[in-house]
Short mmCIF file of C-alpha atoms and ligand atoms in Angstrom, two decimals:
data_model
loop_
_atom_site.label_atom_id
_atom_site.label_comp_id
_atom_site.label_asym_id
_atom_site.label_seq_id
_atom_site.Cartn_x
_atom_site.Cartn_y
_atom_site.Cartn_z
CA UNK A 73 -52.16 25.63 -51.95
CA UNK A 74 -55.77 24.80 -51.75
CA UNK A 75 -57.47 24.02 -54.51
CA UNK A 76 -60.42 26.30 -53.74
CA UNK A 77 -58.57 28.92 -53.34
CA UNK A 78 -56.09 28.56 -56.59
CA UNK A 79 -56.55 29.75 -60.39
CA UNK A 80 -56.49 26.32 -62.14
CA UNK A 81 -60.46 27.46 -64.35
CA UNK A 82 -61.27 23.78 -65.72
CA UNK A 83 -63.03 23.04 -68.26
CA UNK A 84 -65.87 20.44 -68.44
CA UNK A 85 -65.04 19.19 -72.20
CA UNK A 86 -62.49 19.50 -74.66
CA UNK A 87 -62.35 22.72 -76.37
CA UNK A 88 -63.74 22.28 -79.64
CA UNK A 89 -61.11 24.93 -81.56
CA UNK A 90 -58.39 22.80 -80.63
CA UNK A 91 -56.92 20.09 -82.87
CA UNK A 92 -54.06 18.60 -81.41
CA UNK A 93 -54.18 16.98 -77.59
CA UNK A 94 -51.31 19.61 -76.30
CA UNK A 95 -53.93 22.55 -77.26
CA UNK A 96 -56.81 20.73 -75.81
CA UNK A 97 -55.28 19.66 -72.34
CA UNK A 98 -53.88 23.53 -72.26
CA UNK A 99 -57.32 25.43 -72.78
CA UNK A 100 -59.12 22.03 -70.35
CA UNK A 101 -56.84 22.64 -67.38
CA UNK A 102 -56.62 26.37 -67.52
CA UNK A 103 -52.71 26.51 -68.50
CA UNK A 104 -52.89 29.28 -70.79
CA UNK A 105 -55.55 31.78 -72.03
CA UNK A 106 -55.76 33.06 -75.46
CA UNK A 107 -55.74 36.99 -75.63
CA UNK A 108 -55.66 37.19 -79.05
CA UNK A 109 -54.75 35.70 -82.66
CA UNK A 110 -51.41 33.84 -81.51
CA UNK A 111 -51.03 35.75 -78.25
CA UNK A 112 -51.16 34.53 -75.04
CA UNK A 113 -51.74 35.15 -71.28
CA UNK A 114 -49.99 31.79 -69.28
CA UNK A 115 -51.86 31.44 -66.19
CA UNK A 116 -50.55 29.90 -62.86
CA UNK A 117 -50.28 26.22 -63.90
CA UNK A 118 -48.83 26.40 -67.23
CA UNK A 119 -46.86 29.21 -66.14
CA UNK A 120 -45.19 27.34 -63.25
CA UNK A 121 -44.13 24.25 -65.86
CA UNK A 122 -42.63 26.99 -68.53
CA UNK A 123 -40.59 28.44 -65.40
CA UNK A 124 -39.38 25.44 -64.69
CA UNK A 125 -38.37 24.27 -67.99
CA UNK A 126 -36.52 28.06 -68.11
CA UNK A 127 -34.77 26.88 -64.94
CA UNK A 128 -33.76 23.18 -66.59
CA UNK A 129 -32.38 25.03 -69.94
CA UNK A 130 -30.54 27.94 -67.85
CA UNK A 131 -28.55 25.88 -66.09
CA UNK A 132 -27.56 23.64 -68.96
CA UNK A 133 -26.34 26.60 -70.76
CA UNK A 134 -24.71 27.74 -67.53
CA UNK A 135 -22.64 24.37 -67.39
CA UNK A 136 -21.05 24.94 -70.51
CA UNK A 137 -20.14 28.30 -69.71
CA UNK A 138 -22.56 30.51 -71.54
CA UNK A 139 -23.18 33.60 -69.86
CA UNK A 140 -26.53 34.96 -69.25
CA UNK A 141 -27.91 38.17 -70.64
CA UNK A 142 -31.39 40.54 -71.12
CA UNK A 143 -31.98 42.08 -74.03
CA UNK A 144 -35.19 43.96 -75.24
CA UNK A 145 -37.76 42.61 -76.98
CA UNK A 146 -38.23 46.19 -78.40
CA UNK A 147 -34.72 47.17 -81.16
CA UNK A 148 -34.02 49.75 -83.59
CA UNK A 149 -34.21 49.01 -87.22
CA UNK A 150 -30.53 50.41 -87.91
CA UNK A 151 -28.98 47.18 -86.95
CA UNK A 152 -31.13 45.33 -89.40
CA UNK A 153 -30.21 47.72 -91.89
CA UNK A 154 -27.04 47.16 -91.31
CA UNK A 155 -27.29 43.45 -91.76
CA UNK A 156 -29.61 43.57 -94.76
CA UNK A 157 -32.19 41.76 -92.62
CA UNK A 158 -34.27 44.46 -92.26
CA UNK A 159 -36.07 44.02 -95.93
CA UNK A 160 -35.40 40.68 -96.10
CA UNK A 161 -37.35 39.75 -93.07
CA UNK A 162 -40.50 40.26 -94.57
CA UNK A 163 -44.16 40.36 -92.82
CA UNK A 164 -42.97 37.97 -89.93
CA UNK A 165 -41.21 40.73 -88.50
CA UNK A 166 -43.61 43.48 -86.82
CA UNK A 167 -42.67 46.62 -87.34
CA UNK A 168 -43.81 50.00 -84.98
CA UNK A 169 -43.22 53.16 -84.79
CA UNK A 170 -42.00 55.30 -81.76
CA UNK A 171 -43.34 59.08 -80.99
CA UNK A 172 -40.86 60.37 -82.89
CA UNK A 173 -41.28 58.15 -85.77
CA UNK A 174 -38.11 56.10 -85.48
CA UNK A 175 -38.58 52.77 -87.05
CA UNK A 176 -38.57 50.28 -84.83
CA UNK A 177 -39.25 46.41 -84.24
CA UNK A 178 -40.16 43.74 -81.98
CA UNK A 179 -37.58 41.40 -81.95
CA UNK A 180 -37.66 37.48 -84.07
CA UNK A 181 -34.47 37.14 -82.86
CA UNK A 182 -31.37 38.52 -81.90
CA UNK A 183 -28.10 37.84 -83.83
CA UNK A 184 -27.95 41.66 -84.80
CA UNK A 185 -28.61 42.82 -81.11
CA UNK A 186 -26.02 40.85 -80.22
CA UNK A 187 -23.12 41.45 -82.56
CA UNK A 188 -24.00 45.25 -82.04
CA UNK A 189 -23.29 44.39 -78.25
CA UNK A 190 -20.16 42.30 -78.78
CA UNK A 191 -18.82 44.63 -80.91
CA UNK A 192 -18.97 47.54 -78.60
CA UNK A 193 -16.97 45.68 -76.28
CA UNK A 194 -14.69 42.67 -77.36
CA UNK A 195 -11.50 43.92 -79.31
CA UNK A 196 -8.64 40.78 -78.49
CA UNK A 197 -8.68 37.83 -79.76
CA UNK A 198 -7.75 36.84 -76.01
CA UNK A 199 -11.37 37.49 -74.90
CA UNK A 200 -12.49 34.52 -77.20
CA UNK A 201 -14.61 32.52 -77.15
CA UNK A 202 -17.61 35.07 -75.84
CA UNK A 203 -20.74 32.54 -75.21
CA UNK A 204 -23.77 34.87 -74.39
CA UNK A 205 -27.64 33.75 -73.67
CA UNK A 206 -30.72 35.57 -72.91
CA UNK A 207 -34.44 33.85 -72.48
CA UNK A 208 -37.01 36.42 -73.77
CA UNK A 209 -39.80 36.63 -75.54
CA UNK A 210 -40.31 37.05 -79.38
CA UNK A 211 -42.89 38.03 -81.93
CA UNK A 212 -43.38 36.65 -85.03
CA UNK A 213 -46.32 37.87 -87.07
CA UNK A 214 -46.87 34.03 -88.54
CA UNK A 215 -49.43 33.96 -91.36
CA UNK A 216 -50.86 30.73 -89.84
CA UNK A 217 -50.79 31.20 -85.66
CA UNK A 218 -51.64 27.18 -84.76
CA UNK A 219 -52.15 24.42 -82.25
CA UNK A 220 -52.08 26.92 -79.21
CA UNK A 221 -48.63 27.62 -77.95
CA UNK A 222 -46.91 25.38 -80.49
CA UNK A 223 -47.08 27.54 -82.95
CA UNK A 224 -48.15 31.19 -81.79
CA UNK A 225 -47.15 34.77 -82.70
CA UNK A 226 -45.62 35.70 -79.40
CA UNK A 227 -43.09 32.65 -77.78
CA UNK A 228 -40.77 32.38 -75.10
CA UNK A 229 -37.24 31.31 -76.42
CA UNK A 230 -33.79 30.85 -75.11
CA UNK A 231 -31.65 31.57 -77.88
CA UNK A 232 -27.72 31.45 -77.68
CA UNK A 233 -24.39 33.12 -79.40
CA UNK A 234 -21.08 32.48 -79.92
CA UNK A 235 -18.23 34.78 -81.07
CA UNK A 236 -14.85 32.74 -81.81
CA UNK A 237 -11.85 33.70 -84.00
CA UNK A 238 -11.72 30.99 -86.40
CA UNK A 239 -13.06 27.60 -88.18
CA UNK A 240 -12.25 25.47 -85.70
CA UNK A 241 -12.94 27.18 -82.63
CA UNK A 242 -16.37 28.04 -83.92
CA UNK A 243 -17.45 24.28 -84.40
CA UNK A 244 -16.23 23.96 -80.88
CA UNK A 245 -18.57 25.65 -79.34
CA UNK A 246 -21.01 24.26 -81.97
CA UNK A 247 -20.30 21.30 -80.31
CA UNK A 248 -20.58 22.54 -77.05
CA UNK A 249 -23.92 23.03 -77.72
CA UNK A 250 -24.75 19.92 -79.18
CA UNK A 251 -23.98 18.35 -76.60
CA UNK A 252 -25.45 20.85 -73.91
CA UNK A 253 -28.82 20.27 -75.91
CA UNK A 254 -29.06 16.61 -75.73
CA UNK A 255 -28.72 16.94 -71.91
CA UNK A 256 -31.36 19.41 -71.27
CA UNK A 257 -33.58 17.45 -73.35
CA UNK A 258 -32.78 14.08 -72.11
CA UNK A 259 -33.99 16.17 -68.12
CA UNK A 260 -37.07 17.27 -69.57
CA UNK A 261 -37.51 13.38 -70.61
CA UNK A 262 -37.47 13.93 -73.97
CA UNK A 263 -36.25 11.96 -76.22
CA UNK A 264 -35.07 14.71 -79.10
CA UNK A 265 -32.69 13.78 -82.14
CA UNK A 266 -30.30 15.78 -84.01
CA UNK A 267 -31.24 16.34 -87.46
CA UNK A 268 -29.45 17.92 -90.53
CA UNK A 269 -31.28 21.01 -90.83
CA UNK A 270 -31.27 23.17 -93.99
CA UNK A 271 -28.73 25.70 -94.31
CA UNK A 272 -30.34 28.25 -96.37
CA UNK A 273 -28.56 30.47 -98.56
CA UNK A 274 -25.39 30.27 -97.23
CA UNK A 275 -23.40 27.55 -98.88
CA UNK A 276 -21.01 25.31 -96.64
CA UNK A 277 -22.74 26.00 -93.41
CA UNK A 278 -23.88 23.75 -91.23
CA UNK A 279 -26.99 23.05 -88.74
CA UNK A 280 -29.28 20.81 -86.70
CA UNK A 281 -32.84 20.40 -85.96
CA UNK A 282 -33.14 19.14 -82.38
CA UNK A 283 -36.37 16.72 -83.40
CA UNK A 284 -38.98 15.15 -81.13
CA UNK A 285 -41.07 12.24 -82.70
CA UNK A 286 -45.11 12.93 -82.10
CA UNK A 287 -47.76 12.41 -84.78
CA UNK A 288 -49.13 15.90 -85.07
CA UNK A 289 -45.96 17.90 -85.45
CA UNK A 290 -44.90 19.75 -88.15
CA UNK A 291 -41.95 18.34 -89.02
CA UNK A 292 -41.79 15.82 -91.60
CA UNK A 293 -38.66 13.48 -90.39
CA UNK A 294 -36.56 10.89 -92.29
CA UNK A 295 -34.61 8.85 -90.32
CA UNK A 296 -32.69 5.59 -89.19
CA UNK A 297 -34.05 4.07 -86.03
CA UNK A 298 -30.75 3.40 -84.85
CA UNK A 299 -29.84 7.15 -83.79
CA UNK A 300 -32.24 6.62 -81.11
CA UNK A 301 -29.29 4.50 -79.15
CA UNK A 302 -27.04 6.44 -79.68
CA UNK A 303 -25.11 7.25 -76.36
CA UNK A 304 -23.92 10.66 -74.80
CA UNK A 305 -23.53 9.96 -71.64
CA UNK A 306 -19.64 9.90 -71.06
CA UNK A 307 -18.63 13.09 -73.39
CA UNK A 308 -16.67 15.43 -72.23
CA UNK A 309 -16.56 19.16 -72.89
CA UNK A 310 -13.43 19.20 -74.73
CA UNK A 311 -12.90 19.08 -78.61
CA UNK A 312 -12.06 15.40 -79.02
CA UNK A 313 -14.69 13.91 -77.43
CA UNK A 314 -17.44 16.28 -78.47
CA UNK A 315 -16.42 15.65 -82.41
CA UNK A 316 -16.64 11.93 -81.44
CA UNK A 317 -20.10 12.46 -80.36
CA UNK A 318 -20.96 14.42 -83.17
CA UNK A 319 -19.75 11.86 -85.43
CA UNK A 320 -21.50 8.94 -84.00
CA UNK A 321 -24.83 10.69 -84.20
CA UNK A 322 -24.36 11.47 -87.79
CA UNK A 323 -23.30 8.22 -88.86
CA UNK A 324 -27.07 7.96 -89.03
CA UNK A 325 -29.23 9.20 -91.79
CA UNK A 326 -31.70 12.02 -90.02
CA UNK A 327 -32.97 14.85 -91.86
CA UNK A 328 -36.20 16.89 -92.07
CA UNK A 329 -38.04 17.24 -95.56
CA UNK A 330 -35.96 20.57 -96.76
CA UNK A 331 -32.65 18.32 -96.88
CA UNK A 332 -34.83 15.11 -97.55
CA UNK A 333 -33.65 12.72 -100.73
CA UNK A 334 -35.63 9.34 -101.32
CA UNK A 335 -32.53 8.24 -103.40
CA UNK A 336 -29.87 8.83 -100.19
CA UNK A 337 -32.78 7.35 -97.85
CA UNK A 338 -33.24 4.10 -99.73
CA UNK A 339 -29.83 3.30 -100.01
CA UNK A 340 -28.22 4.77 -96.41
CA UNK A 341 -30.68 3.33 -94.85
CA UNK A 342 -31.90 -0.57 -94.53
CA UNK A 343 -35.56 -1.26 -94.74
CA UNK A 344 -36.00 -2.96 -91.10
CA UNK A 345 -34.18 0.81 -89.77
CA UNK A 346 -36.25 3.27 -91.66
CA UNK A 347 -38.15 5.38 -89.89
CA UNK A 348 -40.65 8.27 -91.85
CA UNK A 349 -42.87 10.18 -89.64
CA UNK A 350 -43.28 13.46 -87.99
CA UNK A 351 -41.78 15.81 -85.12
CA UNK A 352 -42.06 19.04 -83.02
CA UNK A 353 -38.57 20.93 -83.22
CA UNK A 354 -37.68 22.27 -80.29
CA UNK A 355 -34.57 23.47 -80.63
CA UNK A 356 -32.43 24.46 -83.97
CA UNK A 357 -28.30 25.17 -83.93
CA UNK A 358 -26.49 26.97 -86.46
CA UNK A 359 -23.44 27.25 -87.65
CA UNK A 360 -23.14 31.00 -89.81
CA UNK A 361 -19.82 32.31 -89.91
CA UNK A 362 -18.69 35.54 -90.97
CA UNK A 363 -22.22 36.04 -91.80
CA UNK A 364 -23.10 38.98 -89.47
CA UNK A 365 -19.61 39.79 -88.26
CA UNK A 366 -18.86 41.02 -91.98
CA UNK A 367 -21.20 43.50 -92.79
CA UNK A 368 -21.45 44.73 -89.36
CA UNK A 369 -18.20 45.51 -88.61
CA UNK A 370 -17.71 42.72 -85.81
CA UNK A 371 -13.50 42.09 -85.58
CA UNK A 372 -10.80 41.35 -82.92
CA UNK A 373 -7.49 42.44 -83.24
CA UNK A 374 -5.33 38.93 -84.04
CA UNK A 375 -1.77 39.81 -83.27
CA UNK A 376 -2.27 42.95 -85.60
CA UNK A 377 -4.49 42.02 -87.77
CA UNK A 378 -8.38 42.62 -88.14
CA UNK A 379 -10.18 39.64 -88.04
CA UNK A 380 -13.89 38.74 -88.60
CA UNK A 381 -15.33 36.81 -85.47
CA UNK A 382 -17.11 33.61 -86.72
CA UNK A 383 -20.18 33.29 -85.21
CA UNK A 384 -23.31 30.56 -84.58
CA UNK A 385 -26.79 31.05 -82.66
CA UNK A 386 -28.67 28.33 -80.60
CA UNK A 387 -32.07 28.62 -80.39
CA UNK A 388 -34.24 26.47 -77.70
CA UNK A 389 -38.73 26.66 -77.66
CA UNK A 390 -39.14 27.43 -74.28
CA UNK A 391 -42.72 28.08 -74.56
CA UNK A 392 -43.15 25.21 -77.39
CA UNK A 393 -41.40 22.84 -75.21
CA UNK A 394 -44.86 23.15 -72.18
CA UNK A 395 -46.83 21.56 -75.60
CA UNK A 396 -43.81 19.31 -76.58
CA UNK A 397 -43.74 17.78 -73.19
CA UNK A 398 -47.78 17.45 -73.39
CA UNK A 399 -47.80 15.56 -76.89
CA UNK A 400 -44.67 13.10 -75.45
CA UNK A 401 -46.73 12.03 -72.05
CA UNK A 402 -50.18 13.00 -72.12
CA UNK A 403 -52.52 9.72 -72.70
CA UNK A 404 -55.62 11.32 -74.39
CA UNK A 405 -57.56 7.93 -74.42
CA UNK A 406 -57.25 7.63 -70.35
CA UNK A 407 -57.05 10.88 -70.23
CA UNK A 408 -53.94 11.08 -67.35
CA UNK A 409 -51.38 13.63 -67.89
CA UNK A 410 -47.55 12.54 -66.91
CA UNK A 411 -45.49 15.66 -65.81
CA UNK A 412 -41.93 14.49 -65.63
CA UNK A 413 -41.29 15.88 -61.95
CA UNK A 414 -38.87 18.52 -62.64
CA UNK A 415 -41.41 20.61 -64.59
CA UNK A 416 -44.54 19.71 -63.06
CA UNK A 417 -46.74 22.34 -61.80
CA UNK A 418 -46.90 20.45 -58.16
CA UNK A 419 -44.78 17.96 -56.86
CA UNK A 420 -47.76 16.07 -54.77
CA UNK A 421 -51.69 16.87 -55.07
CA UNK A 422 -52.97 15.64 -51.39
CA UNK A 423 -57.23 14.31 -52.30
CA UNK A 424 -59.32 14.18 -48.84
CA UNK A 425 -62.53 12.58 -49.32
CA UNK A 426 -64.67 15.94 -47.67
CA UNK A 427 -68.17 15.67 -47.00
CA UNK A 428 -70.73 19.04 -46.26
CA UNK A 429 -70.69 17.36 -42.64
CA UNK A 430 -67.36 16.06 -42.39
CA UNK A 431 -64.00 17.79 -42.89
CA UNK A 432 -62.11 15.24 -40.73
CA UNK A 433 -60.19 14.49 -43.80
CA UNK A 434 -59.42 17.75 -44.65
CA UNK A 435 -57.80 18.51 -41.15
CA UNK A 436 -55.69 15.39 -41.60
CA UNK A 437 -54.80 16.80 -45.07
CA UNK A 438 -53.45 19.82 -43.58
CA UNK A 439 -51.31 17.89 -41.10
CA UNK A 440 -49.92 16.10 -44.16
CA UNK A 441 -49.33 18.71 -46.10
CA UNK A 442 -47.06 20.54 -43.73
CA UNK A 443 -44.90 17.67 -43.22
CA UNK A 444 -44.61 17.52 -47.01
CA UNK A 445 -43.89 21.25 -47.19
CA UNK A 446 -41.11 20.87 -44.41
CA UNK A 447 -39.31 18.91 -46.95
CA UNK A 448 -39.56 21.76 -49.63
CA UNK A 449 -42.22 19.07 -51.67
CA UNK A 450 -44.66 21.47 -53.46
CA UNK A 451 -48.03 20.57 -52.49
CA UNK A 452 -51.61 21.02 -53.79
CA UNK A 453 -54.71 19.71 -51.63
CA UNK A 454 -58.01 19.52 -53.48
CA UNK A 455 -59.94 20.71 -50.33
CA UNK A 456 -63.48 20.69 -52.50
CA UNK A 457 -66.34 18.70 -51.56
CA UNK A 458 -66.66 17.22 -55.36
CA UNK A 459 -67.08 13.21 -54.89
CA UNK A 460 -64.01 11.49 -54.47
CA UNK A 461 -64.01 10.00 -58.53
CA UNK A 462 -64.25 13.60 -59.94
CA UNK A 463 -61.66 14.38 -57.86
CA UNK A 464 -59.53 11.43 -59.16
CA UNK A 465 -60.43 12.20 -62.84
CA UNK A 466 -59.65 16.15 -62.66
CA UNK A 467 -56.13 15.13 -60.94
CA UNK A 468 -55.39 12.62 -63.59
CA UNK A 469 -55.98 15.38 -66.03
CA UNK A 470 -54.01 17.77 -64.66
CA UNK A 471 -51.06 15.72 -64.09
CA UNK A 472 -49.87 16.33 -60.57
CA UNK A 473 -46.93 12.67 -60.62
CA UNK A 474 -48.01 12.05 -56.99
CA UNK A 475 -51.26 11.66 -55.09
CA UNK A 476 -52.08 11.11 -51.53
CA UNK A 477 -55.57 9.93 -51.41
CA UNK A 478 -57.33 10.53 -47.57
CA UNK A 479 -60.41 8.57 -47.09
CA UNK A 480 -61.70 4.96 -46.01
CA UNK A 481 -59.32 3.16 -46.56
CA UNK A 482 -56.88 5.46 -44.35
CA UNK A 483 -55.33 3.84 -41.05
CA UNK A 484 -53.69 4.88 -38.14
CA UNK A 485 -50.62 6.34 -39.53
CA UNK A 486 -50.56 4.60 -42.89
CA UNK A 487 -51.11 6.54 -46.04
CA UNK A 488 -52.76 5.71 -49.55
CA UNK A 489 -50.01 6.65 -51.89
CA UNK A 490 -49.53 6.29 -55.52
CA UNK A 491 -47.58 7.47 -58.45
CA UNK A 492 -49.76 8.39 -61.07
CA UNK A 493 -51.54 5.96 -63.29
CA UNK A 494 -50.18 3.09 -61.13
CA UNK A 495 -51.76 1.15 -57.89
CA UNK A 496 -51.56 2.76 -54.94
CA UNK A 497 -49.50 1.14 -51.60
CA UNK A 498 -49.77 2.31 -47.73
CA UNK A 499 -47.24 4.20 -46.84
CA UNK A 500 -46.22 6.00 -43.57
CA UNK A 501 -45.25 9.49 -44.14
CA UNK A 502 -41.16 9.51 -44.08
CA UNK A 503 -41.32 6.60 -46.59
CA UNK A 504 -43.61 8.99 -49.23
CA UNK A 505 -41.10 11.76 -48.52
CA UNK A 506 -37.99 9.38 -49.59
CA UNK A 507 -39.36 8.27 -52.67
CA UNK A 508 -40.62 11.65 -53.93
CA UNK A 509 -37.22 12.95 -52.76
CA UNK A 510 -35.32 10.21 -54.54
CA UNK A 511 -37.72 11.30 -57.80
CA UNK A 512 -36.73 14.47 -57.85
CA UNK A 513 -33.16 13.76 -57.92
P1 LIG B 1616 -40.03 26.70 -87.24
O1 LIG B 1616 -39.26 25.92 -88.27
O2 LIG B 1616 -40.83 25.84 -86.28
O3 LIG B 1616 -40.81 27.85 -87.79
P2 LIG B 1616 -37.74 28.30 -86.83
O4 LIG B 1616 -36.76 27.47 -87.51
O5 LIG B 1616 -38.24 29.51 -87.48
O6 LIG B 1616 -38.96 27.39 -86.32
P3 LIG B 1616 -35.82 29.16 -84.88
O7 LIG B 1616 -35.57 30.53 -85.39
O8 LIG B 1616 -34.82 28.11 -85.11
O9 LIG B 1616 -37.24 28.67 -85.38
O10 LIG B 1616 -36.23 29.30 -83.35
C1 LIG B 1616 -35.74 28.49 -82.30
C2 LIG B 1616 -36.84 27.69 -81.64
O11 LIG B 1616 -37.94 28.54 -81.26
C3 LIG B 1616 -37.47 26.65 -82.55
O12 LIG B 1616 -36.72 25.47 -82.54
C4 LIG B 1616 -38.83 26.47 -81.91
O13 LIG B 1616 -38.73 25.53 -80.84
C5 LIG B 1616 -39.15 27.82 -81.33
N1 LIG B 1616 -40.13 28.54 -82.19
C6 LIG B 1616 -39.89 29.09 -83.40
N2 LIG B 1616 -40.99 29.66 -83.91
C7 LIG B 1616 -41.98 29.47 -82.97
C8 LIG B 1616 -43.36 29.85 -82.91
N3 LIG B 1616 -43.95 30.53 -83.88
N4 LIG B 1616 -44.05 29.50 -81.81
C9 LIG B 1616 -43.46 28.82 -80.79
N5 LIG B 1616 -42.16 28.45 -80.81
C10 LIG B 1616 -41.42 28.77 -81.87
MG1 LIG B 1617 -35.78 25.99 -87.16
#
């Protein structure tokens, strides 16, 4: 892709609406656009990092077995009727009306979609567990639409549910997803801790706040610094060693502000281990039971008898997560932008130094890029005639993890090569392939 030729509309300064540095670097490198109050359009460079973060979190579900669905933004209000939702909701839920004046809504969320589908289905016990996903967006009609994509009216989310026939199986998958959680957030290089979450009105239940520490979230997080070591690494997918896990990360005090006690705090935690400060959640599990299953009618025949399927959903910020990644790596003082390579919007951004008289550097741009390209590396070349520092500056902004600078100090066969933010090396072609290969791993 040539940079000419691409939609990447920069902007010269920091937006002044925006408050927090996600929001800023969004609107400065033309990621999104705002289309209205909470709403909006993701153009080609923040849409390629969402996709790819879609890709990272589908096939972590897929590894534990959950089985990917699509299903409508748009529902019918009977459901939530059914459920008792449908007043309870409140304003957040946006209500419309079709052409023949059936109620209708766009979807927060799904748990009564779903149910309505399991139910229609699943009728043995033997077809347990039923793990079901679908990535889609949602509306929310939040009083206070804020900080860009982070918190907006319409979000992309992958959200998760499991049907199981009792107690025990239930927490299973639970756990399942615990674990399936800390691995897609430990690929997107994020560094995101479970946290008791509150259960709402539901007594007995039980949930987690997956938690990432940044200064401008919302989040207000409680904590002992410990948690932060804890390992995951060897867990397997079976009940044992997934209780173990769970265990070892609630050994630690962690809690957000509903479930927060300064009394429990003080004296679980010692001084030189506290940690109080503030997070982005970017991904919430809960446990619900019979919740759902009950008043809609959602059973399985148990060896004759009716039983209740115990259920949980698993919700994951798709579209939160492009801002969550941006408040974890972006260094607004410098003003370079770190795109862990799996979700960055190019894999290598190629910088001749062009002249109006000579494009020599361009041509041998070209030749490089198509050797890159040959090894499926997803190039960008900045083929505009800007001086070689603006070039530098806009690429540190946007974020691009390699660069291949073309200019002077380019010999005979030997590229200048550099990871971002670091010094650069000469480097023949194969070797620049191997390490961006090995990066990407
Ligand atoms: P919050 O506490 O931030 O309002 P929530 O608890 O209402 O979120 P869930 O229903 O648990 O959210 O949704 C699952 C995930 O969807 C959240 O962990 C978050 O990452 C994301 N999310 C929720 N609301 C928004 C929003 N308004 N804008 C962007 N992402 C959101
Ligand atoms: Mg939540």
């Amino acid at each position: 892709m040539y940079f000419t030729k691409s939609f990447i509309p920069i902007l010269k300064n920091n937006p002044t609406e925006a408050k927090i540095k996600s929001h800023q670097l969004m609107l400065r490198i033309g990621m999104i656009k705002q289309s209205s109050a909470g709403i909006y359009s993701w153009l080609p460079l923040g849409f390629k990092v969402m996709k790819k973060i879609e890709q990272i979190v589908r096939e972590e579900q897929n590894r534990i077995g959950v089985q990917e669905i699509l299903m409508p933004t748009i529902q019918s209000s009977d459901i939530w009727k059914e459920s008792g939702r449908y007043e309870d909701y409140g304003e957040e839920m946006l209500r419309i009306k079709d052409r023949q004046n059936r109620e209708m809504l766009y979807g927060p969320t799904n748990e009564e979609l779903v149910t309505e589908i399991f139910r229609s289905s699943i009728k043995s016990y033997k077809s347990l567990p039923q793990l079901l996903y679908h990535i889609q967006w949602k509306f929310r009609d939040e009083l206070r639409p804020r900080f860009g994509i982070m918190r907006c009216r319409e979000f992309y989310m992958k959200d998760a549910y499991s049907f199981d026939l009792n107690d025990e199986e239930a927490l299973f998958s639970y756990n399942k997803f615990f674990l399936s959680y800390l691995k897609t957030f430990k690929r997107l290089e994020l560094s995101a801790i479970p946290m008791a979450a509150d259960t709402g009105p539901i007594g007995g239940n039980l949930s987690h706040e997956f938690v990432i520490l940044a200064e401008t979230g919302e989040s207000k997080i409680y904590t002992d610094k410990r948690i932060f070591e804890v390992n995951s690494d060897n867990t397997k997918l079976e009940k044992k060693s997934l209780s173990v896990l769970r265990n070892k990360f609630e050994e630690f005090y962690a809690v957000t502000d509903e479930k927060y006690n300064e009394k429990d705090f003080m004296e679980k935690v010692n001084d030189k281990y506290r940690l109080n400060t503030k997070g982005i959640e970017v991904g919430h599990i809960f446990y619900f039971g019979d919740k759902y299953s009950k008043p809609m009618n959602a059973s399985v025949d148990f060896k004759g008898q009716k039983q209740f399927v115990k259920m949980g959903s698993y919700g994951i910020g798709v579209s939160r997560l492009v801002g969550a990644i941006i408040e974890a790596k972006y260094d607004d003082k410098n003003e370079i932008m770190k795109w862990p390579i799996s979700v960055a919007p190019y894999e290598c951004v190629i910088i001749p130094a062009i002249t109006k008289n000579d494009d020599s550097n361009l041509v041998k741009a070209n030749k490089v890029s198509n050797l890159l390209n040959d090894k499926n590396i997803d190039i960008i070349i900045d083929d505009t005639d800007e001086n070689f520092s603006a070039k530098m500056k806009k690429f540190n902004l946007i974020g691009i993890p390699f660069q291949i600078l073309i200019g002077k100090n380019t010999e005979g066969d030997l590229l200048e090569f550099r990871e971002i933010g670091k010094e650069s090396q000469k480097l023949k072609i194969n070797q620049i392939i191997e390490i961006i290969n090995s990066k990407k791993k």
